[in-house]
Coordinates of C-alpha atoms and ligand atoms in Angstrom, one line a residue:
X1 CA 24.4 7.5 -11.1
X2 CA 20.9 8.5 -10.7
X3 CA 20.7 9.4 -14.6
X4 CA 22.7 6.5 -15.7
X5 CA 20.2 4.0 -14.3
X6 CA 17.0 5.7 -15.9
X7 CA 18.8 5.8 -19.2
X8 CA 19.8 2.0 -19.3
X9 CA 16.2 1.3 -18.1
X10 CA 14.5 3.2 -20.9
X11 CA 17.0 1.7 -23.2
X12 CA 15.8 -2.2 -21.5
X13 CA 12.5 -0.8 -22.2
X14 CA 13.4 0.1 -26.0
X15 CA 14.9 -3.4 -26.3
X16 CA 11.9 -5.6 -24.5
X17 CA 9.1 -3.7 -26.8
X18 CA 10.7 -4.9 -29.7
X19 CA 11.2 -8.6 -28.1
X20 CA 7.8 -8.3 -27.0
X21 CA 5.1 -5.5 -27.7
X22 CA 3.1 -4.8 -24.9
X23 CA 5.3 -6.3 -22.3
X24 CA 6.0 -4.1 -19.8
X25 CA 9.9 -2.7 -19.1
X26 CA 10.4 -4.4 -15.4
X27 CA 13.6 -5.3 -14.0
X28 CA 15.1 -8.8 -12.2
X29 CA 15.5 -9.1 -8.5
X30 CA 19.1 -8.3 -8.9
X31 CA 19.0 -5.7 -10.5
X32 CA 16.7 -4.4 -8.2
X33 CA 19.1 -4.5 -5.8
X34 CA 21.9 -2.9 -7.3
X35 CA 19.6 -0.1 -7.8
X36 CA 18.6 0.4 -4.3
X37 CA 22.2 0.6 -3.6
X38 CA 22.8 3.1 -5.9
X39 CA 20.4 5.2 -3.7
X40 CA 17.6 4.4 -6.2
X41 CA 13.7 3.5 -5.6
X42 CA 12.2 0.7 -7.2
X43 CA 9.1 -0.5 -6.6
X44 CA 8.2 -4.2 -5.8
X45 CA 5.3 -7.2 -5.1
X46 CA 3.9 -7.6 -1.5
X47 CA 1.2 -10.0 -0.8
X48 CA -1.2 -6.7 0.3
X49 CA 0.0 -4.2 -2.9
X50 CA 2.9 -3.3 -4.1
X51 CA 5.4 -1.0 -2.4
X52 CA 7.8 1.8 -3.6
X53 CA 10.9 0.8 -2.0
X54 CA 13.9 2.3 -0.9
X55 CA 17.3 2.6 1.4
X56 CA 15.9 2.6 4.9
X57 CA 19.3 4.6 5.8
X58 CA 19.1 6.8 3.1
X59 CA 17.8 10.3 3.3
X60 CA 18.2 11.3 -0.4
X61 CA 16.4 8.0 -1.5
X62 CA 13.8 8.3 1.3
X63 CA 13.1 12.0 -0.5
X64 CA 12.8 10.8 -3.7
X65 CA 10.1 8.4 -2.6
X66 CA 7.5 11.2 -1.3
X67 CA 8.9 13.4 -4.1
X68 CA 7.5 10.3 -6.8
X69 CA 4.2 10.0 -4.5
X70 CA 2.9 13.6 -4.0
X71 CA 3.1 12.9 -0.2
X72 CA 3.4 14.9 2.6
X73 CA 6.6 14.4 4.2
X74 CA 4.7 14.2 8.1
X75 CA 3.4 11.4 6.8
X76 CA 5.4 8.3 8.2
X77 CA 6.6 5.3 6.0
X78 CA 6.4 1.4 7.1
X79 CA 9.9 -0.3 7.3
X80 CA 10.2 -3.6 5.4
X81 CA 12.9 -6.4 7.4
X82 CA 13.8 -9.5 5.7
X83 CA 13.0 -12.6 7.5
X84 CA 17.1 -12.4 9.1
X85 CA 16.9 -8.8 10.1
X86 CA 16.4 -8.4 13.6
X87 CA 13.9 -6.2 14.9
X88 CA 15.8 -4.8 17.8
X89 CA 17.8 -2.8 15.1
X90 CA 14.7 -0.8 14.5
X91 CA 12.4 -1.0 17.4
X92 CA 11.9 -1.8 21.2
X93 CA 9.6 -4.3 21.4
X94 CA 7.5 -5.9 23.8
X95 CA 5.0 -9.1 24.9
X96 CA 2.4 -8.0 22.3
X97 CA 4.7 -7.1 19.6
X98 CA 6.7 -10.5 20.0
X99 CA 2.7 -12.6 19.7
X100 CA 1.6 -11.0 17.0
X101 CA 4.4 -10.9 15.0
X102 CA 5.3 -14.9 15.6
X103 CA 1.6 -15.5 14.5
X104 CA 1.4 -13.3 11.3
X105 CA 4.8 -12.8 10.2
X106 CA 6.1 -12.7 7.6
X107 CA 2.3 -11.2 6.7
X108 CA 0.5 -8.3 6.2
X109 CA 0.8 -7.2 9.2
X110 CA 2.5 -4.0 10.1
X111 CA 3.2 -3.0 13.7
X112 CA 4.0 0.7 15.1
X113 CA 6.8 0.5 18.4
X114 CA 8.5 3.0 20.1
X115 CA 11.8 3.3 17.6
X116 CA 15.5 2.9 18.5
X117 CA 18.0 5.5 17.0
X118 CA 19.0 3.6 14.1
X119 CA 15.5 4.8 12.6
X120 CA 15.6 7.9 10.5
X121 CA 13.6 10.7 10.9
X122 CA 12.8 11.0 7.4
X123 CA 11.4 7.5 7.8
X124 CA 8.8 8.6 10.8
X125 CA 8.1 12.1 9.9
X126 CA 9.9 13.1 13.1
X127 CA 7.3 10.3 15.2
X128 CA 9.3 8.5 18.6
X129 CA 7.5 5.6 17.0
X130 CA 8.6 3.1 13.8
X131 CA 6.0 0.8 11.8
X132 CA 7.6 -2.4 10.9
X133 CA 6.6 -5.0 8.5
X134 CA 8.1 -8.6 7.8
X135 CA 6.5 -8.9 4.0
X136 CA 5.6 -12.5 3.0
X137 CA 5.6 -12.5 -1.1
X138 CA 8.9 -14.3 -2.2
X139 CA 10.2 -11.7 -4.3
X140 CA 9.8 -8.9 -1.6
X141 CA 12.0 -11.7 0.6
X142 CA 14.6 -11.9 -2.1
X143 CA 14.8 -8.3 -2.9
X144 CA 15.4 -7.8 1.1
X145 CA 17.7 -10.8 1.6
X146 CA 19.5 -9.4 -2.1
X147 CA 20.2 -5.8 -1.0
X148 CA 20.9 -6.9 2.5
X149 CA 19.3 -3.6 4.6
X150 CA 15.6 -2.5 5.6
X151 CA 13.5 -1.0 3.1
X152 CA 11.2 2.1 3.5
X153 CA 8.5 0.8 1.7
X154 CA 4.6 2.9 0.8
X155 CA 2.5 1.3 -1.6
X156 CA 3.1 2.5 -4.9
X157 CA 0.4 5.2 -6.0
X158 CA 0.2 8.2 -5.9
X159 CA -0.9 10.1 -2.7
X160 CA -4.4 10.0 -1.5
X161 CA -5.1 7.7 -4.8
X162 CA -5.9 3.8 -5.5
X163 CA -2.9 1.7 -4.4
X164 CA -1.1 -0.4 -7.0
X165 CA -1.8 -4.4 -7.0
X166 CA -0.3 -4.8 -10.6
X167 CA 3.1 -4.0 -12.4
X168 CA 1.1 -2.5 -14.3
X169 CA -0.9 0.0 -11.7
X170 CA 2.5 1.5 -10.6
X171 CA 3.3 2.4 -14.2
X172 CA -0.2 3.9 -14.5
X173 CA 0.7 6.1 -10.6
X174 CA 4.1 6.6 -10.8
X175 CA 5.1 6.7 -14.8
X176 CA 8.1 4.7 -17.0
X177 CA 10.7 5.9 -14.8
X178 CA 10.2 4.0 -11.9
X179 CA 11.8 0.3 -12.0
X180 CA 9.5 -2.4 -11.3
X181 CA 10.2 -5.9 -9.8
X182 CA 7.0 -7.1 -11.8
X183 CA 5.5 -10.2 -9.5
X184 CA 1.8 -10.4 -10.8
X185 CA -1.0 -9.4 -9.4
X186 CA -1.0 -9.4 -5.8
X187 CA -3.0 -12.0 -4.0
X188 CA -3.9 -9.9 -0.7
X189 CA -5.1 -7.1 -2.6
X190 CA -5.5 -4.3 0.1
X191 CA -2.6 -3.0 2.5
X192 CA -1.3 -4.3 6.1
X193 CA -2.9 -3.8 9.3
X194 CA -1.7 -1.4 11.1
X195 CA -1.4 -1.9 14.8
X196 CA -0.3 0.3 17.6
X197 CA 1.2 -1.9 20.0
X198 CA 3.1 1.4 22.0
X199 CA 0.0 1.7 24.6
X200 CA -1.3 -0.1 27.6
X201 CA -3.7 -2.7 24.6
X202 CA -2.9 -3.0 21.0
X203 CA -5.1 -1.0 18.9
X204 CA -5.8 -1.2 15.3
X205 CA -5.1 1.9 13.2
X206 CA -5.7 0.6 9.7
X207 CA -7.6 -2.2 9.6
X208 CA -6.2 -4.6 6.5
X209 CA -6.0 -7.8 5.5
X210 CA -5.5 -9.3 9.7
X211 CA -9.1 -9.4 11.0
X212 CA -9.4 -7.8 14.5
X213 CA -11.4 -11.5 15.2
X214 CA -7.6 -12.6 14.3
X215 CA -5.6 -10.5 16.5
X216 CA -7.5 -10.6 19.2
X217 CA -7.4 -14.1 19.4
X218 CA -3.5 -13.8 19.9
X219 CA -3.9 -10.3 22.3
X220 CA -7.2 -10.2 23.5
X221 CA -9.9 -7.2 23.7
X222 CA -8.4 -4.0 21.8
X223 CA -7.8 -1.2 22.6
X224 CA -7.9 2.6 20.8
X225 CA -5.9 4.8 19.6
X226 CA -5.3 8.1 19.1
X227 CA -2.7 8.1 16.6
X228 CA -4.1 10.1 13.1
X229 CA -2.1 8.3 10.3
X230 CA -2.4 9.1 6.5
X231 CA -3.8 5.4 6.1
X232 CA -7.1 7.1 8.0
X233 CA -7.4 9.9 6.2
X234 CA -10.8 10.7 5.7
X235 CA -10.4 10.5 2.0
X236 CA -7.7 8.2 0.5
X237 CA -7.8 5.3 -2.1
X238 CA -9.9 7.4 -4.5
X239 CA -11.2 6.7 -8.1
X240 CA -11.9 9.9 -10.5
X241 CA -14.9 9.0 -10.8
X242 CA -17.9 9.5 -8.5
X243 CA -18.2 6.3 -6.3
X244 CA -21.4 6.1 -4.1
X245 CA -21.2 2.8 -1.7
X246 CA -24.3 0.7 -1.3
X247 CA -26.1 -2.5 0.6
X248 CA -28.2 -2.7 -2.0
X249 CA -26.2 -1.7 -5.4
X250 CA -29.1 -2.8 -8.3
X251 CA -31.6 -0.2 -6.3
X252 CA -28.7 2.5 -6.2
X253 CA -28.1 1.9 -10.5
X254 CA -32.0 1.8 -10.7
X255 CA -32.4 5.5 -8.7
X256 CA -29.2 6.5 -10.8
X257 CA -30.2 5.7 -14.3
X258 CA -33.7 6.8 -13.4
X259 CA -32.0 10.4 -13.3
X260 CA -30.1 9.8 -16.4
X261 CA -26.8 8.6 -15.5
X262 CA -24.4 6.0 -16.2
X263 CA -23.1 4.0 -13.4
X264 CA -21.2 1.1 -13.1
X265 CA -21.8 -1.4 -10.2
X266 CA -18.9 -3.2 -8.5
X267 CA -20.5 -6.3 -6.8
X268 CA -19.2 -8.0 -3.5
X269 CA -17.2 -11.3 -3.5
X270 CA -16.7 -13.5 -0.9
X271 CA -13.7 -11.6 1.5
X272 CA -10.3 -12.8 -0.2
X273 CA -11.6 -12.6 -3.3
X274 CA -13.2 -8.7 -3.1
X275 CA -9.8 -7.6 -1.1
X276 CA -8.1 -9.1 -4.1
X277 CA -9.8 -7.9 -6.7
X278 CA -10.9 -4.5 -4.8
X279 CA -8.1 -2.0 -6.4
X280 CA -8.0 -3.3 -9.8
X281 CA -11.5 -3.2 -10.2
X282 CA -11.8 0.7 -8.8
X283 CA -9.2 1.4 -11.7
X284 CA -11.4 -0.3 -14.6
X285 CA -14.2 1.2 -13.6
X286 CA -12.5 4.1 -13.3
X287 CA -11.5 3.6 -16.5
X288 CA -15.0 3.3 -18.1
X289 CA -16.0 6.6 -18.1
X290 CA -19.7 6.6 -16.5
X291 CA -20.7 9.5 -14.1
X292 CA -21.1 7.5 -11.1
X293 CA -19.7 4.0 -9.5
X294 CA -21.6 1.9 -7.1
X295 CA -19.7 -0.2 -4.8
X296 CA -21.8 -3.2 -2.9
X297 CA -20.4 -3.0 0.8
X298 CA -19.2 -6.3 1.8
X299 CA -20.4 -8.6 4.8
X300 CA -17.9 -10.7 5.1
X301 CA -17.5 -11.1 8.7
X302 CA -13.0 -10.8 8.5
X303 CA -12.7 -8.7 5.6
X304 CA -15.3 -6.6 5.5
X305 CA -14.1 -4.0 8.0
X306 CA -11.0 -3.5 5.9
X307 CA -12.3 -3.7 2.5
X308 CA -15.4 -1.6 4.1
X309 CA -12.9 0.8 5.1
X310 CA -11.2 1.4 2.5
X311 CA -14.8 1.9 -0.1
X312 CA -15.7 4.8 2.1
X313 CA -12.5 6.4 1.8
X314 CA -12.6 6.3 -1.5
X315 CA -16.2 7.1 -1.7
X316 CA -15.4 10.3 0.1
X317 CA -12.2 11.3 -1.8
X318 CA -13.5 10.1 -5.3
X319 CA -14.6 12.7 -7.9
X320 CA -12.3 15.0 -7.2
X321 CA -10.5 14.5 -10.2
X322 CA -7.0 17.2 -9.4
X323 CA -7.6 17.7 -5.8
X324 CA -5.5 17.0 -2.9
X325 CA -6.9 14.5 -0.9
X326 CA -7.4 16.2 3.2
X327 CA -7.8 14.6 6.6
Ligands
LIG401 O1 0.5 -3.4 3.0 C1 1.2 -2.4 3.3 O2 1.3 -1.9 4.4 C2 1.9 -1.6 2.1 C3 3.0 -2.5 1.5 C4 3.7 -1.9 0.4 O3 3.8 -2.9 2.6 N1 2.4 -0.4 2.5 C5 1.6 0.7 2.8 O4 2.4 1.8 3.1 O5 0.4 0.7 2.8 P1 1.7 3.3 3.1 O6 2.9 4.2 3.3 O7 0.9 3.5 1.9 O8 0.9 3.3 4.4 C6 1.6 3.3 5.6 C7 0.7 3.7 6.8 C8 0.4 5.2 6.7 O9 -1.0 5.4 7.0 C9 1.3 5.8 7.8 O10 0.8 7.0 8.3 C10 1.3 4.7 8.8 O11 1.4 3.5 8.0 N2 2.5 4.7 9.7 C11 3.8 4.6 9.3 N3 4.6 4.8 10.4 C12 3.7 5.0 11.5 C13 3.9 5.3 12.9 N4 5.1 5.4 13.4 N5 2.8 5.5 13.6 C14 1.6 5.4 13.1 N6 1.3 5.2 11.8 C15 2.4 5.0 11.0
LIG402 MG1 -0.8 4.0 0.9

């Protein structure tokens, strides 16, 4: 079954470069569908990036996705519900997991609860805990409400590298084989956040595209955690190239060319607009072949924490061209 489907798709993709060169060989919503339930993975648009999706109750499928990723398989993956699946299936919940999600779901906003036994351990690396999400982007509702079960769900890149807010980018990660439900270019731009809601106050363990000013305005004060997660490893979301993260990026390219090199600057944007444009700009650049990128932090009072976040993971993990990202 498995081989059947990746010959018809390289034979879609045959027929679609001669309808259209350059158009990229993606797959309908449908299709999608039937795929998944042939045990397949097919990656798909969410409003943060896209994800690699796959049978939440389906061990083989579930190992194909950390096969196509390069990821460790202690490191748990985020269960996608459509807007009818019930969230008792998957989790016991509770008074802060019932506010937040009434005031951000369907979002990006991804919550970890103690897990009921209808949860895989494949799906939490063996964890007493699940990470839900309730995805907003209209395709990722069809595809869920289409194939009619929870979706494991990663974001589709390779591990440790920049995540994928293009069709496009997941060809680039994850190569012709994978299907893709190709829905633009992502309007988020950078993933979920990730909060714990297991301990006595929620705590944020990823902080995305939900400001902490936002969820504590449904929760109050936060909490920490404890909880190591791959999402905070110290290097993740890395370019190949050398990326240096600056306030001031003109006096960084000024000391940089001074010593000969060629840099490229990446220059903040109001919040939306830098998360969104964050991952496909690290891959241009990436793409330019200088010796060094400079990233301008951002100061946006929401986003900046996230998109913050994510530049000096990448700034520690970039360069390392061949290297396994570490925590
Ligand atoms: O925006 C997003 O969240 C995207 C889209 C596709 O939904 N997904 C995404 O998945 O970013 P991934 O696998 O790249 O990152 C999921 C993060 C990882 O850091 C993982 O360790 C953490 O979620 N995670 C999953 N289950 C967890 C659990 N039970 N406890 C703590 N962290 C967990
Ligand atoms: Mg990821």
């Amino acid at each position: 079954m498995l081989a059947s489907g990746r010959s018809e798709r390289r034979h879609r993709h045959r027929d679609e470069e001669e309808v259209a060169e350059g158009s990229l060989p993606t797959v309908t919503v449908a299709d999608a569908a039937v795929l998944l339930a042939q045990g397949e993975v097919v990656a798909f648009p969410t409003e943060t990036v896209y994800g690699l999706g796959a049978d939440a109750r389906s061990p083989l499928a579930i190992r194909q996705v950390f096969a196509l990723k390069g990821r460790p398989t202690d490191h748990p993956l985020i269960l996608h519900l459509g807007e009818q699946m019930p969230l008792d299936d998957w989790a016991l919940t509770n008074d802060a997991a019932r506010a937040l999600g009434a005031a951000f779901w369907p979002g990006p906003l991804s919550l970890v609860l103690p897990r009921t036994s209808a949860v895989l351990d494949e799906v939490t690396g063996g964890l007493e805990t699940v990470c839900i999400r309730r995805p907003a982007h209209p395709i990722a509702q069809q595809l869920l409400s289409a194939f009619g079960h929870a979706l494991v769900a990663p974001s589709a890149n390779r591990f440790g590298r920049v995540s994928a807010t293009e069709a496009a980018h997941v060809r680039a990660e994850l190569g012709e084989d994978v299907a893709v439900v190709d829905g633009g270019p992502a309007t988020v731009g950078i993933e979920s956040t990730i909060v714990d809601v297991t301990g006595p106050r929620p705590a944020i363990l990823r902080p995305g595209a939900v400001s902490r000013r936002q969820i504590e305005a449904i929760v109050g004060p936060l909490g920490s955690s404890t909880v190591r997660v791959s999402g905070t490893l110290d290097r993740h979301y890395a370019p190949r190239t050398g990326l240096v993260v600056s306030a001031d990026p003109d006096a960084e390219a000024e000391r940089r060319k001074a010593q000969g090199q060629r840099v490229a600057i990446l220059r903040a944007l109001p919040g939306a607009s830098y998360a969104r444009a964050l991952y496909a700009e690290l891959r241009r650049l990436d793409g330019l072949g200088v010796d060094v990128l400079i990233a301008e932090r951002s100061a946006d009072p929401d986003l900046g924490e996230a998109i913050n976040d994510r530049l000096a993971r990448a700034e520690r993990g970039s360069g390392r061209a061949g290297e396994e990202p570490t925590g």
